[in-house]
Short mmCIF file of C-alpha atoms and ligand atoms in Angstrom, two decimals:
data_model
loop_
_atom_site.label_atom_id
_atom_site.label_comp_id
_atom_site.label_asym_id
_atom_site.label_seq_id
_atom_site.Cartn_x
_atom_site.Cartn_y
_atom_site.Cartn_z
CA MET T 1206 -12.72 20.82 2.96
CA ILE T 1207 -12.84 17.91 4.16
CA GLU T 1208 -12.74 17.55 8.23
CA LEU T 1209 -12.75 13.89 10.01
CA ASP T 1210 -15.57 13.21 12.28
CA ASP T 1211 -15.05 12.03 15.95
CA ARG T 1212 -14.35 8.42 14.64
CA LEU T 1213 -11.46 9.04 11.85
CA GLY T 1214 -10.32 11.53 13.95
CA THR T 1215 -9.83 9.19 17.40
CA ALA T 1216 -8.43 6.53 14.62
CA ARG T 1217 -5.96 9.58 14.24
CA VAL T 1218 -4.79 10.50 17.26
CA HIS T 1219 -4.28 6.77 18.36
CA ALA T 1220 -2.38 5.83 15.06
CA ARG T 1221 0.10 8.90 16.31
CA ASP T 1222 0.97 7.51 19.51
CA TRP T 1223 1.51 4.31 18.07
CA ALA T 1224 3.66 5.40 14.99
CA ARG T 1225 6.21 7.41 17.68
CA ASP T 1226 7.35 3.55 18.63
CA LEU T 1227 7.42 2.73 14.71
CA ARG T 1228 10.21 5.53 14.71
CA GLY T 1229 12.87 3.91 17.39
CA THR T 1230 12.87 1.14 14.85
CA ALA T 1231 12.69 2.53 11.45
CA LEU T 1232 16.65 2.67 10.78
CA GLU T 1233 16.93 -0.95 12.34
CA LEU T 1234 14.25 -2.56 9.99
CA ASP T 1235 15.37 -0.64 7.20
CA ARG T 1236 19.03 -2.67 7.68
CA ASP T 1237 17.14 -5.97 8.29
CA PRO T 1238 13.67 -6.21 7.04
CA ASP T 1239 13.48 -9.53 9.43
CA THR T 1240 13.33 -7.12 12.30
CA VAL T 1241 9.57 -7.35 11.74
CA TYR T 1242 9.38 -10.43 13.33
CA ARG T 1243 10.49 -8.80 16.79
CA CYS T 1244 7.92 -5.99 16.39
CA LEU T 1245 4.69 -8.18 16.21
CA ASP T 1246 3.37 -6.87 19.95
CA ASN T 1247 3.87 -3.05 18.28
CA PRO T 1248 0.28 -1.96 17.89
CA ALA T 1249 0.40 -0.21 14.60
CA VAL T 1250 1.89 -3.51 13.70
CA ARG T 1251 -1.35 -5.70 15.35
CA HIS T 1252 -3.60 -3.23 13.85
CA LEU T 1253 -2.54 -3.67 10.60
CA SER T 1254 -2.77 -7.62 10.69
CA ARG T 1255 -6.47 -7.35 11.54
CA MET T 1256 -7.27 -5.12 8.63
CA LEU T 1257 -9.28 -5.67 6.16
CA ILE T 1258 -10.61 -8.79 7.86
CA PRO T 1259 -14.86 -7.90 7.47
CA GLU T 1260 -16.69 -8.15 11.05
CA ARG T 1261 -18.52 -11.43 10.15
CA TRP T 1262 -14.72 -13.27 10.37
CA LEU T 1263 -13.76 -10.74 13.41
CA PRO T 1264 -17.16 -9.98 15.21
CA ASP T 1265 -15.01 -9.64 18.42
CA ARG T 1266 -12.14 -6.80 16.93
CA THR T 1267 -10.49 -4.71 19.61
CA LEU T 1268 -12.16 -1.40 19.91
CA ILE T 1269 -10.03 1.69 19.24
CA GLY T 1270 -11.57 4.36 21.73
CA GLY T 1271 -14.28 3.03 21.70
CA TYR T 1272 -14.62 2.89 17.68
CA ARG T 1273 -14.73 -0.25 15.58
CA PHE T 1274 -12.34 -0.34 12.42
CA ASP T 1275 -11.84 -2.40 9.91
CA GLY T 1276 -10.05 -0.97 7.01
CA MET T 1277 -13.08 -1.39 4.69
CA THR T 1278 -13.06 1.80 3.59
CA ALA T 1279 -10.90 3.91 1.63
CA MET T 1280 -11.47 6.89 4.08
CA GLU T 1281 -10.05 4.93 7.14
CA ARG T 1282 -7.25 3.63 5.20
CA VAL T 1283 -5.85 6.76 4.70
CA VAL T 1284 -6.27 8.39 7.72
CA PHE T 1285 -4.36 5.32 9.36
CA ALA T 1286 -1.74 5.25 6.56
CA GLU T 1287 -0.68 8.88 6.52
CA GLU T 1288 0.08 8.39 10.53
CA ILE T 1289 1.68 4.77 10.76
CA ALA T 1290 4.14 6.06 7.73
CA ALA T 1291 4.94 9.62 9.70
CA GLY T 1292 6.09 6.99 12.21
CA ASP T 1293 7.60 4.46 9.55
CA ALA T 1294 6.48 3.55 5.89
CA GLY T 1295 8.59 0.62 6.13
CA MET T 1296 7.16 -1.07 8.97
CA LEU T 1297 3.48 -0.63 7.32
CA LEU T 1298 4.52 -2.34 4.53
CA ALA T 1299 6.43 -5.13 6.13
CA SER T 1300 3.66 -6.27 8.64
CA PRO T 1301 1.75 -9.21 8.57
CA GLY T 1302 -2.03 -9.13 7.49
CA ALA T 1303 -4.33 -8.82 4.39
CA SER T 1304 -2.51 -5.79 3.21
CA LEU T 1305 -3.31 -5.25 -0.92
CA SER T 1306 -4.74 -8.76 -1.23
CA GLY T 1307 -7.62 -8.16 1.47
CA VAL T 1308 -9.27 -5.38 -0.67
CA LEU T 1309 -9.16 -7.58 -4.03
CA ILE T 1310 -10.86 -11.31 -1.81
CA ASP T 1311 -13.48 -8.70 -0.64
CA LEU T 1312 -14.03 -7.67 -4.43
CA LEU T 1313 -13.90 -11.31 -5.83
CA ALA T 1314 -13.88 -13.97 -3.19
CA ASP T 1315 -16.84 -16.47 -2.46
CA GLN T 1316 -17.38 -17.49 1.05
CA GLU T 1317 -15.19 -20.61 0.85
CA GLN T 1318 -12.16 -18.69 -0.29
CA LYS T 1319 -13.01 -16.11 2.54
CA GLU T 1320 -12.80 -18.65 5.19
CA TRP T 1321 -9.60 -20.15 4.10
CA PHE T 1322 -8.25 -16.86 3.62
CA TYR T 1323 -9.37 -15.30 6.72
CA GLY T 1324 -8.71 -18.47 9.03
CA ARG T 1325 -5.27 -18.46 7.73
CA LEU T 1326 -4.57 -14.71 8.61
CA LEU T 1327 -6.78 -14.67 12.04
CA ALA T 1328 -5.15 -18.24 13.31
CA ALA T 1329 -1.34 -16.56 13.11
CA PRO T 1330 0.27 -13.51 12.05
CA THR T 1331 0.49 -14.32 8.56
CA TRP T 1332 2.06 -12.34 5.55
CA THR T 1333 0.11 -11.99 2.12
CA PHE T 1334 1.17 -10.69 -0.81
CA PHE T 1335 -0.31 -9.72 -4.14
CA ALA T 1336 1.57 -10.81 -7.34
CA LEU T 1337 1.04 -8.75 -10.56
CA THR T 1338 4.34 -6.95 -11.60
CA GLU T 1339 6.66 -8.82 -13.92
CA PRO T 1340 9.78 -8.70 -14.88
CA ASP T 1341 9.59 -7.39 -18.06
CA HIS T 1342 5.51 -5.83 -17.55
CA GLY T 1343 5.03 -3.59 -14.82
CA SER T 1344 2.88 -0.48 -16.12
CA ASP T 1345 1.81 -2.83 -18.77
CA ALA T 1346 0.10 -5.06 -17.12
CA GLY T 1347 -2.22 -5.80 -20.11
CA ALA T 1348 0.77 -7.61 -20.96
CA MET T 1349 1.65 -10.24 -18.85
CA GLY T 1350 2.88 -13.58 -19.14
CA THR T 1351 2.14 -15.69 -16.25
CA ALA T 1352 -0.31 -18.68 -17.98
CA LEU T 1353 -2.22 -20.30 -15.84
CA ASP T 1354 -3.52 -23.79 -17.68
CA PRO T 1355 -5.61 -26.53 -17.30
CA ASP T 1356 -3.45 -29.39 -15.27
CA GLY T 1357 -5.84 -31.76 -17.28
CA GLU T 1358 -6.99 -33.47 -13.68
CA GLY T 1359 -9.53 -30.63 -13.20
CA GLY T 1360 -7.09 -28.39 -11.53
CA LEU T 1361 -4.90 -25.44 -12.84
CA LEU T 1362 -1.14 -24.96 -12.76
CA LEU T 1363 0.76 -21.52 -12.80
CA ARG T 1364 3.76 -20.76 -14.91
CA GLY T 1365 5.75 -17.63 -15.40
CA ALA T 1366 7.74 -15.19 -12.57
CA LYS T 1367 6.88 -12.06 -11.05
CA ARG T 1368 9.21 -8.99 -9.75
CA TYR T 1369 9.26 -6.60 -6.85
CA ILE T 1370 6.27 -8.21 -5.36
CA GLY T 1371 6.31 -6.85 -1.44
CA ASN T 1372 6.74 -9.57 1.59
CA GLY T 1373 6.74 -12.08 -1.33
CA ALA T 1374 9.89 -14.13 0.66
CA ARG T 1375 7.82 -14.04 4.06
CA ALA T 1376 4.43 -14.82 3.18
CA GLN T 1377 1.97 -17.98 3.47
CA VAL T 1378 -1.01 -16.79 1.44
CA GLY T 1379 -1.04 -14.40 -1.65
CA VAL T 1380 -2.92 -13.92 -4.59
CA VAL T 1381 -1.04 -14.75 -8.59
CA PHE T 1382 -2.42 -12.49 -11.81
CA ALA T 1383 -1.97 -14.42 -14.84
CA ARG T 1384 -3.25 -15.28 -18.26
CA ASP T 1385 -5.94 -18.18 -18.71
CA ARG T 1386 -6.76 -17.02 -22.27
CA PRO T 1387 -5.73 -14.62 -24.93
CA GLY T 1388 -7.34 -11.07 -24.56
CA PRO T 1389 -8.57 -8.62 -22.38
CA LEU T 1390 -10.88 -10.76 -20.50
CA GLY T 1391 -7.83 -13.22 -20.04
CA ALA T 1392 -6.84 -11.99 -16.61
CA THR T 1393 -7.42 -13.85 -13.66
CA ALA T 1394 -6.74 -13.99 -10.17
CA VAL T 1395 -5.84 -17.27 -8.10
CA LEU T 1396 -5.44 -17.66 -4.65
CA VAL T 1397 -2.17 -19.17 -3.91
CA ASP T 1398 0.20 -21.14 -0.66
CA THR T 1399 3.28 -20.35 -0.75
CA GLY T 1400 3.80 -24.00 0.04
CA ALA T 1401 3.21 -25.61 -2.64
CA PRO T 1402 5.18 -27.49 -5.54
CA GLY T 1403 6.86 -25.04 -7.67
CA PHE T 1404 6.99 -21.69 -5.75
CA LYS T 1405 9.96 -20.23 -5.31
CA ALA T 1406 10.51 -16.32 -3.81
CA GLU T 1407 13.52 -14.68 -2.85
CA PRO T 1408 14.59 -10.88 -2.19
CA ILE T 1409 15.73 -8.30 -4.36
CA PRO T 1410 18.28 -6.04 -3.10
CA THR T 1411 16.11 -2.82 -3.12
CA ILE T 1412 17.13 0.83 -1.68
CA GLY T 1413 13.63 2.65 -0.44
CA LEU T 1414 11.09 0.60 1.38
CA ARG T 1415 13.11 -2.34 2.22
CA GLY T 1416 10.89 -3.10 5.23
CA ALA T 1417 8.60 -4.71 1.89
CA GLN T 1418 10.99 -6.93 1.07
CA LEU T 1419 10.38 -6.67 -2.67
CA SER T 1420 10.44 -10.40 -4.16
CA ALA T 1421 11.14 -12.44 -7.11
CA ILE T 1422 8.37 -14.68 -6.92
CA THR T 1423 9.25 -17.91 -10.14
CA LEU T 1424 5.93 -19.90 -10.67
CA ASP T 1425 7.28 -23.58 -12.10
CA GLY T 1426 4.00 -25.31 -12.59
CA VAL T 1427 2.46 -24.05 -9.08
CA PRO T 1428 -0.45 -26.49 -8.60
CA VAL T 1429 -3.58 -24.31 -8.26
CA PRO T 1430 -7.10 -26.06 -7.35
CA ALA T 1431 -10.53 -24.91 -9.16
CA ALA T 1432 -11.57 -23.72 -6.36
CA ARG T 1433 -8.68 -20.94 -5.79
CA VAL T 1434 -10.11 -18.91 -8.66
CA LEU T 1435 -10.95 -15.69 -7.62
CA GLY T 1436 -14.70 -14.77 -9.03
CA ARG T 1437 -15.18 -18.10 -10.17
CA HIS T 1438 -19.02 -17.33 -9.14
CA LEU T 1439 -19.05 -14.29 -11.80
CA SER T 1440 -18.76 -13.31 -15.10
CA PRO T 1441 -15.03 -13.57 -17.10
CA THR T 1442 -16.62 -9.18 -16.74
CA ARG T 1443 -16.37 -8.81 -13.98
CA ARG T 1444 -13.13 -10.89 -12.43
CA GLY T 1445 -10.13 -9.65 -14.87
CA VAL T 1446 -9.14 -6.05 -15.53
CA TRP T 1447 -12.61 -4.60 -13.92
CA SER T 1448 -11.37 -6.10 -10.66
CA GLY T 1449 -8.46 -4.97 -11.01
CA VAL T 1450 -9.36 -1.58 -12.25
CA GLN T 1451 -11.48 -1.48 -8.41
CA MET T 1452 -9.27 -3.18 -6.22
CA PHE T 1453 -6.12 -0.34 -7.31
CA ASN T 1454 -8.81 2.88 -7.15
CA ARG T 1455 -9.57 1.53 -4.07
CA LEU T 1456 -6.23 1.30 -3.02
CA ARG T 1457 -4.62 4.21 -4.60
CA PRO T 1458 -5.60 6.95 -1.89
CA GLY T 1459 -3.92 5.00 0.68
CA VAL T 1460 -0.48 4.67 -1.32
CA ALA T 1461 -0.85 8.40 -1.56
CA ALA T 1462 -1.28 8.67 2.42
CA ILE T 1463 1.92 6.55 2.59
CA ALA T 1464 3.63 9.12 0.60
CA LEU T 1465 2.42 11.86 2.42
CA GLY T 1466 3.26 10.23 6.38
CA ILE T 1467 7.25 9.71 4.44
CA ALA T 1468 6.42 13.96 3.78
CA ARG T 1469 5.29 14.69 7.50
CA SER T 1470 7.85 12.67 8.87
CA ALA T 1471 10.88 14.78 7.24
CA HIS T 1472 9.14 17.81 7.91
CA ASP T 1473 8.50 16.87 11.75
CA TYR T 1474 12.38 16.01 11.49
CA VAL T 1475 13.37 19.27 10.64
CA ALA T 1476 11.36 21.07 13.93
CA GLU T 1477 12.10 18.24 16.15
CA GLN T 1478 16.36 18.74 15.16
CA ARG T 1479 16.89 22.40 14.77
CA SER T 1480 15.56 23.98 17.65
CA SER T 1481 15.85 27.24 16.64
CA LEU T 1482 14.94 28.05 12.60
CA SER T 1483 16.09 31.62 11.11
CA LYS T 1484 13.42 33.63 10.09
CA ALA T 1485 13.82 32.33 6.49
CA GLU T 1486 14.24 28.28 7.15
CA ARG T 1487 11.04 29.54 9.15
CA LEU T 1488 8.91 30.76 6.85
CA ARG T 1489 9.79 27.87 4.12
CA TRP T 1490 9.25 25.33 6.77
CA GLU T 1491 5.35 26.86 7.55
CA ARG T 1492 5.20 27.07 3.51
CA THR T 1493 6.33 23.45 3.32
CA GLY T 1494 3.89 22.75 5.87
CA ARG T 1495 0.52 23.84 4.18
CA ARG T 1496 1.67 22.35 1.16
CA ILE T 1497 1.31 18.74 3.74
CA ASP T 1498 -1.98 20.39 4.32
CA GLY T 1499 -3.43 20.78 0.79
CA VAL T 1500 -2.46 17.39 -0.08
CA ARG T 1501 -4.27 15.98 2.56
CA GLN T 1502 -7.13 17.38 1.68
CA LEU T 1503 -6.68 16.28 -1.64
CA ILE T 1504 -6.20 12.55 -0.76
CA TRP T 1505 -9.05 12.79 1.29
CA GLN T 1506 -11.10 13.79 -1.19
CA ALA T 1507 -10.12 11.16 -3.96
CA ALA T 1508 -10.84 8.68 -0.81
CA ALA T 1509 -14.84 9.76 -0.70
CA ILE T 1510 -14.72 9.61 -4.04
CA VAL T 1511 -13.61 5.99 -3.98
CA ASP T 1512 -15.82 4.92 -1.67
CA ALA T 1513 -19.16 7.00 -3.51
CA GLN T 1514 -17.97 5.28 -6.19
CA PRO T 1515 -14.91 2.62 -6.97
CA ALA T 1516 -15.06 2.91 -10.21
CA ASN T 1517 -13.67 6.51 -10.42
CA GLY T 1518 -10.33 6.31 -9.61
CA HIS T 1519 -9.18 9.63 -11.87
CA LEU T 1520 -8.70 11.62 -8.10
CA ALA T 1521 -7.17 8.99 -6.40
CA SER T 1522 -4.61 9.17 -9.83
CA ALA T 1523 -3.81 12.93 -9.31
CA ALA T 1524 -3.71 12.44 -5.54
CA LYS T 1525 -1.08 9.68 -5.44
CA ALA T 1526 0.61 11.53 -8.35
CA ARG T 1527 0.78 15.00 -5.96
CA ALA T 1528 1.83 12.70 -3.00
CA ALA T 1529 4.43 10.89 -4.16
CA ARG T 1530 5.60 13.97 -5.76
CA LEU T 1531 5.60 15.80 -2.73
CA ALA T 1532 7.54 12.99 -0.33
CA GLU T 1533 10.32 13.39 -2.69
CA GLU T 1534 10.59 17.14 -2.66
CA VAL T 1535 10.08 17.42 0.82
CA THR T 1536 12.48 14.92 1.98
CA LEU T 1537 15.43 16.33 0.05
CA GLU T 1538 14.01 19.90 1.39
CA ALA T 1539 15.04 18.92 4.76
CA LEU T 1540 18.65 17.88 4.00
CA GLU T 1541 18.99 21.67 3.28
CA TYR T 1542 17.85 22.38 6.98
CA PHE T 1543 21.09 20.26 8.38
CA GLY T 1544 23.79 22.12 5.95
CA PRO T 1545 26.93 20.13 3.92
CA GLY T 1546 26.86 16.36 4.21
CA ALA T 1547 23.27 16.38 5.57
CA ARG T 1548 22.49 12.54 4.00
CA LEU T 1549 25.52 10.60 5.28
CA THR T 1550 25.35 12.92 9.33
CA GLN T 1551 21.37 12.56 9.09
CA PRO T 1552 20.68 8.49 8.36
CA MET T 1553 16.70 8.98 9.11
CA LEU T 1554 16.40 12.07 5.95
CA ASP T 1555 18.81 9.61 4.01
CA LYS T 1556 15.99 6.69 4.14
CA LEU T 1557 13.04 8.89 4.03
CA ILE T 1558 14.57 10.20 1.02
CA ARG T 1559 15.14 6.54 -0.63
CA ASP T 1560 11.48 5.27 0.73
CA ALA T 1561 9.97 8.51 -1.12
CA ARG T 1562 11.44 7.26 -4.00
CA GLY T 1563 10.39 3.67 -3.53
CA VAL T 1564 6.28 5.39 -3.15
CA GLU T 1565 6.80 6.27 -6.84
CA PHE T 1566 6.48 2.97 -8.19
CA MET T 1567 4.22 1.76 -5.91
CA GLU T 1568 0.80 1.45 -7.72
CA GLY T 1569 1.38 2.74 -11.00
CA THR T 1570 4.51 5.62 -11.77
CA GLY T 1571 3.69 9.50 -11.83
CA ASN T 1572 3.56 9.11 -15.77
CA ILE T 1573 0.64 6.30 -15.42
CA GLN T 1574 -1.24 8.46 -12.88
CA ARG T 1575 -1.11 11.43 -14.93
CA LEU T 1576 -2.12 9.51 -17.72
CA ASN T 1577 -5.20 8.15 -15.81
CA THR T 1578 -5.59 11.40 -14.11
CA PHE T 1579 -5.77 13.55 -17.81
CA GLN T 1580 -9.02 10.88 -19.11
CA GLY T 1581 -10.87 11.92 -16.11
CA LEU T 1582 -10.73 15.35 -17.14
CA VAL T 1583 -11.71 14.83 -20.44
CA GLN T 1584 -14.25 12.20 -19.76
CA GLY T 1585 -15.67 15.10 -17.32
CA LYS T 1586 -15.31 12.61 -13.99
CA ILE T 1587 -13.31 15.24 -12.25
CA GLY T 1588 -13.32 19.19 -12.61
CA ARG T 1589 -10.52 21.25 -13.11
CA ASP T 1590 -10.04 22.97 -10.08
C1 FAD Y 2905 7.87 -0.82 -2.92
C2 FAD Y 2905 7.49 -1.08 -4.27
C3 FAD Y 2905 6.65 -1.93 -4.28
C4 FAD Y 2905 5.99 -2.61 -4.82
N1 FAD Y 2905 5.04 -3.71 -4.68
C5 FAD Y 2905 4.42 -4.51 -5.41
C6 FAD Y 2905 3.41 -5.66 -4.87
O1 FAD Y 2905 2.94 -6.14 -4.17
N2 FAD Y 2905 2.84 -6.18 -6.39
C7 FAD Y 2905 3.25 -5.71 -7.97
O2 FAD Y 2905 2.86 -6.88 -8.71
N3 FAD Y 2905 3.78 -5.10 -7.91
C8 FAD Y 2905 4.58 -4.14 -7.29
N4 FAD Y 2905 5.86 -3.10 -7.14
C9 FAD Y 2905 5.92 -3.52 -8.31
C10 FAD Y 2905 5.31 -1.89 -8.87
O3 FAD Y 2905 3.95 -2.13 -9.27
C11 FAD Y 2905 6.34 -1.43 -10.63
O4 FAD Y 2905 7.41 -1.05 -10.05
C12 FAD Y 2905 5.40 -0.34 -11.23
O5 FAD Y 2905 4.15 -0.81 -11.91
C13 FAD Y 2905 6.52 -0.09 -12.13
O6 FAD Y 2905 6.60 -0.95 -13.12
P1 FAD Y 2905 7.92 -1.37 -13.97
O7 FAD Y 2905 8.92 -0.95 -11.71
O8 FAD Y 2905 8.30 -2.25 -14.21
O9 FAD Y 2905 8.79 0.23 -14.41
P2 FAD Y 2905 8.13 0.43 -15.88
O10 FAD Y 2905 6.62 -0.12 -16.42
O11 FAD Y 2905 9.03 0.18 -16.93
O12 FAD Y 2905 8.13 1.77 -16.73
C14 FAD Y 2905 9.32 2.54 -16.21
C15 FAD Y 2905 9.60 4.17 -16.86
O13 FAD Y 2905 8.68 4.05 -17.99
C16 FAD Y 2905 7.60 4.77 -17.36
N5 FAD Y 2905 6.40 4.45 -18.31
C17 FAD Y 2905 5.82 3.49 -18.69
N6 FAD Y 2905 4.67 3.08 -19.15
C18 FAD Y 2905 4.30 4.48 -19.42
C19 FAD Y 2905 3.48 5.21 -20.39
N7 FAD Y 2905 2.54 3.95 -21.02
N8 FAD Y 2905 3.01 6.48 -20.67
C20 FAD Y 2905 4.56 7.17 -20.00
N9 FAD Y 2905 5.71 6.59 -19.43
C21 FAD Y 2905 5.85 5.58 -18.61
C22 FAD Y 2905 7.46 5.05 -15.83
O14 FAD Y 2905 6.27 5.78 -15.66
C23 FAD Y 2905 8.29 4.92 -15.58
O15 FAD Y 2905 9.13 6.04 -15.44
C24 FAD Y 2905 5.83 -2.57 -6.21
C25 FAD Y 2905 7.40 -1.66 -6.70
C26 FAD Y 2905 7.60 -0.90 -5.13
C27 FAD Y 2905 8.88 0.41 -5.59
#
């Protein structure tokens, strides 16, 4: 069993405190994703906007409970993600900051690119996006069709379309995955300024995790200077599929923690709104609490493994699949404590149910995670117990 040390325990207490405020704006953000612009002073949002910026670029980071937190380890990210998502997963995804792109920048960017990226984030609240999914290629990212071709003058041009991209329409910078040649080594990630000609992003209608403002992006000959190709100083084997796998392994425990936070939010909601429970209800509620605690342990183990061996994301897949299912089951179960019509009378639970469904698709669906878990079992990289 993993227990948090004093530093991470401190993080948990502070983040739990911040999350209370987020509950107050959760339904508003769900109705109107632009609500985030009025919440930039919320401590959770401020923290997220500075996460994944290494110490070198932010030496005077505000300490929390006397400790420095930069979000560079999966373990730290899962502790914050669970607590902030228990306040509002929508706001966690709506916040400015390095977010998904930050892990890739840390893995692949050279000094000049880091200066450009972190410099933008530190100058003003800056939203970022990470664009891999395409209209016809979600789970099968290898079939990606977005092209990165030479422009004949030493630069490059991006052509294609991306879909379901978090914060796409509100971002100032982002990372786009594209193909610069056929075959498995042909995937490349480039830094993109959303003000570049040919870049267009529009929000798409969604029902869950609406704060994330999922967007459709069109890339119509977007110019990309050669200096913005991530991993240009690395061999092709290190910058394409390899970097994508490493990045998703590192992020996956955090997505699992978001699901866990949603489940906990629904579970806490029952305790807060139903002052007295029958004996049978109390036993059921406590059993669910133990399931939540069990999945938290799995997520912490997965995060510890990813921090020690970033190439081993198999347990992280098991954790993500388990946590996403937990979130769906616990949010639906919570309705049963409020009788017929609860989905109408308890709008917060309705939102949590929709958010839980959204997590199922983030960073690989349950089926894809189960395939990855199975490979880990077959290869002996994770145990059967
Ligand atoms: C809230 C949210 C945020 C997101 N943020 C981003 C983002 O920032 N950037 C980004 O690039 N993308 C993002 N996505 C997109 C997400 O990564 C995709 O939705 C996901 O990869 C699934 O792709 P798809 O929707 O095309 O579904 P599909 O791949 O078409 O899958 C449809 C169904 O088929 C099943 N399936 C597919 N292949 C297999 C297989 N081989 N074996 C068994 N079953 C299979 C899936 O499990 C699923 O049930 C986000 C999605 C959501 C919901």
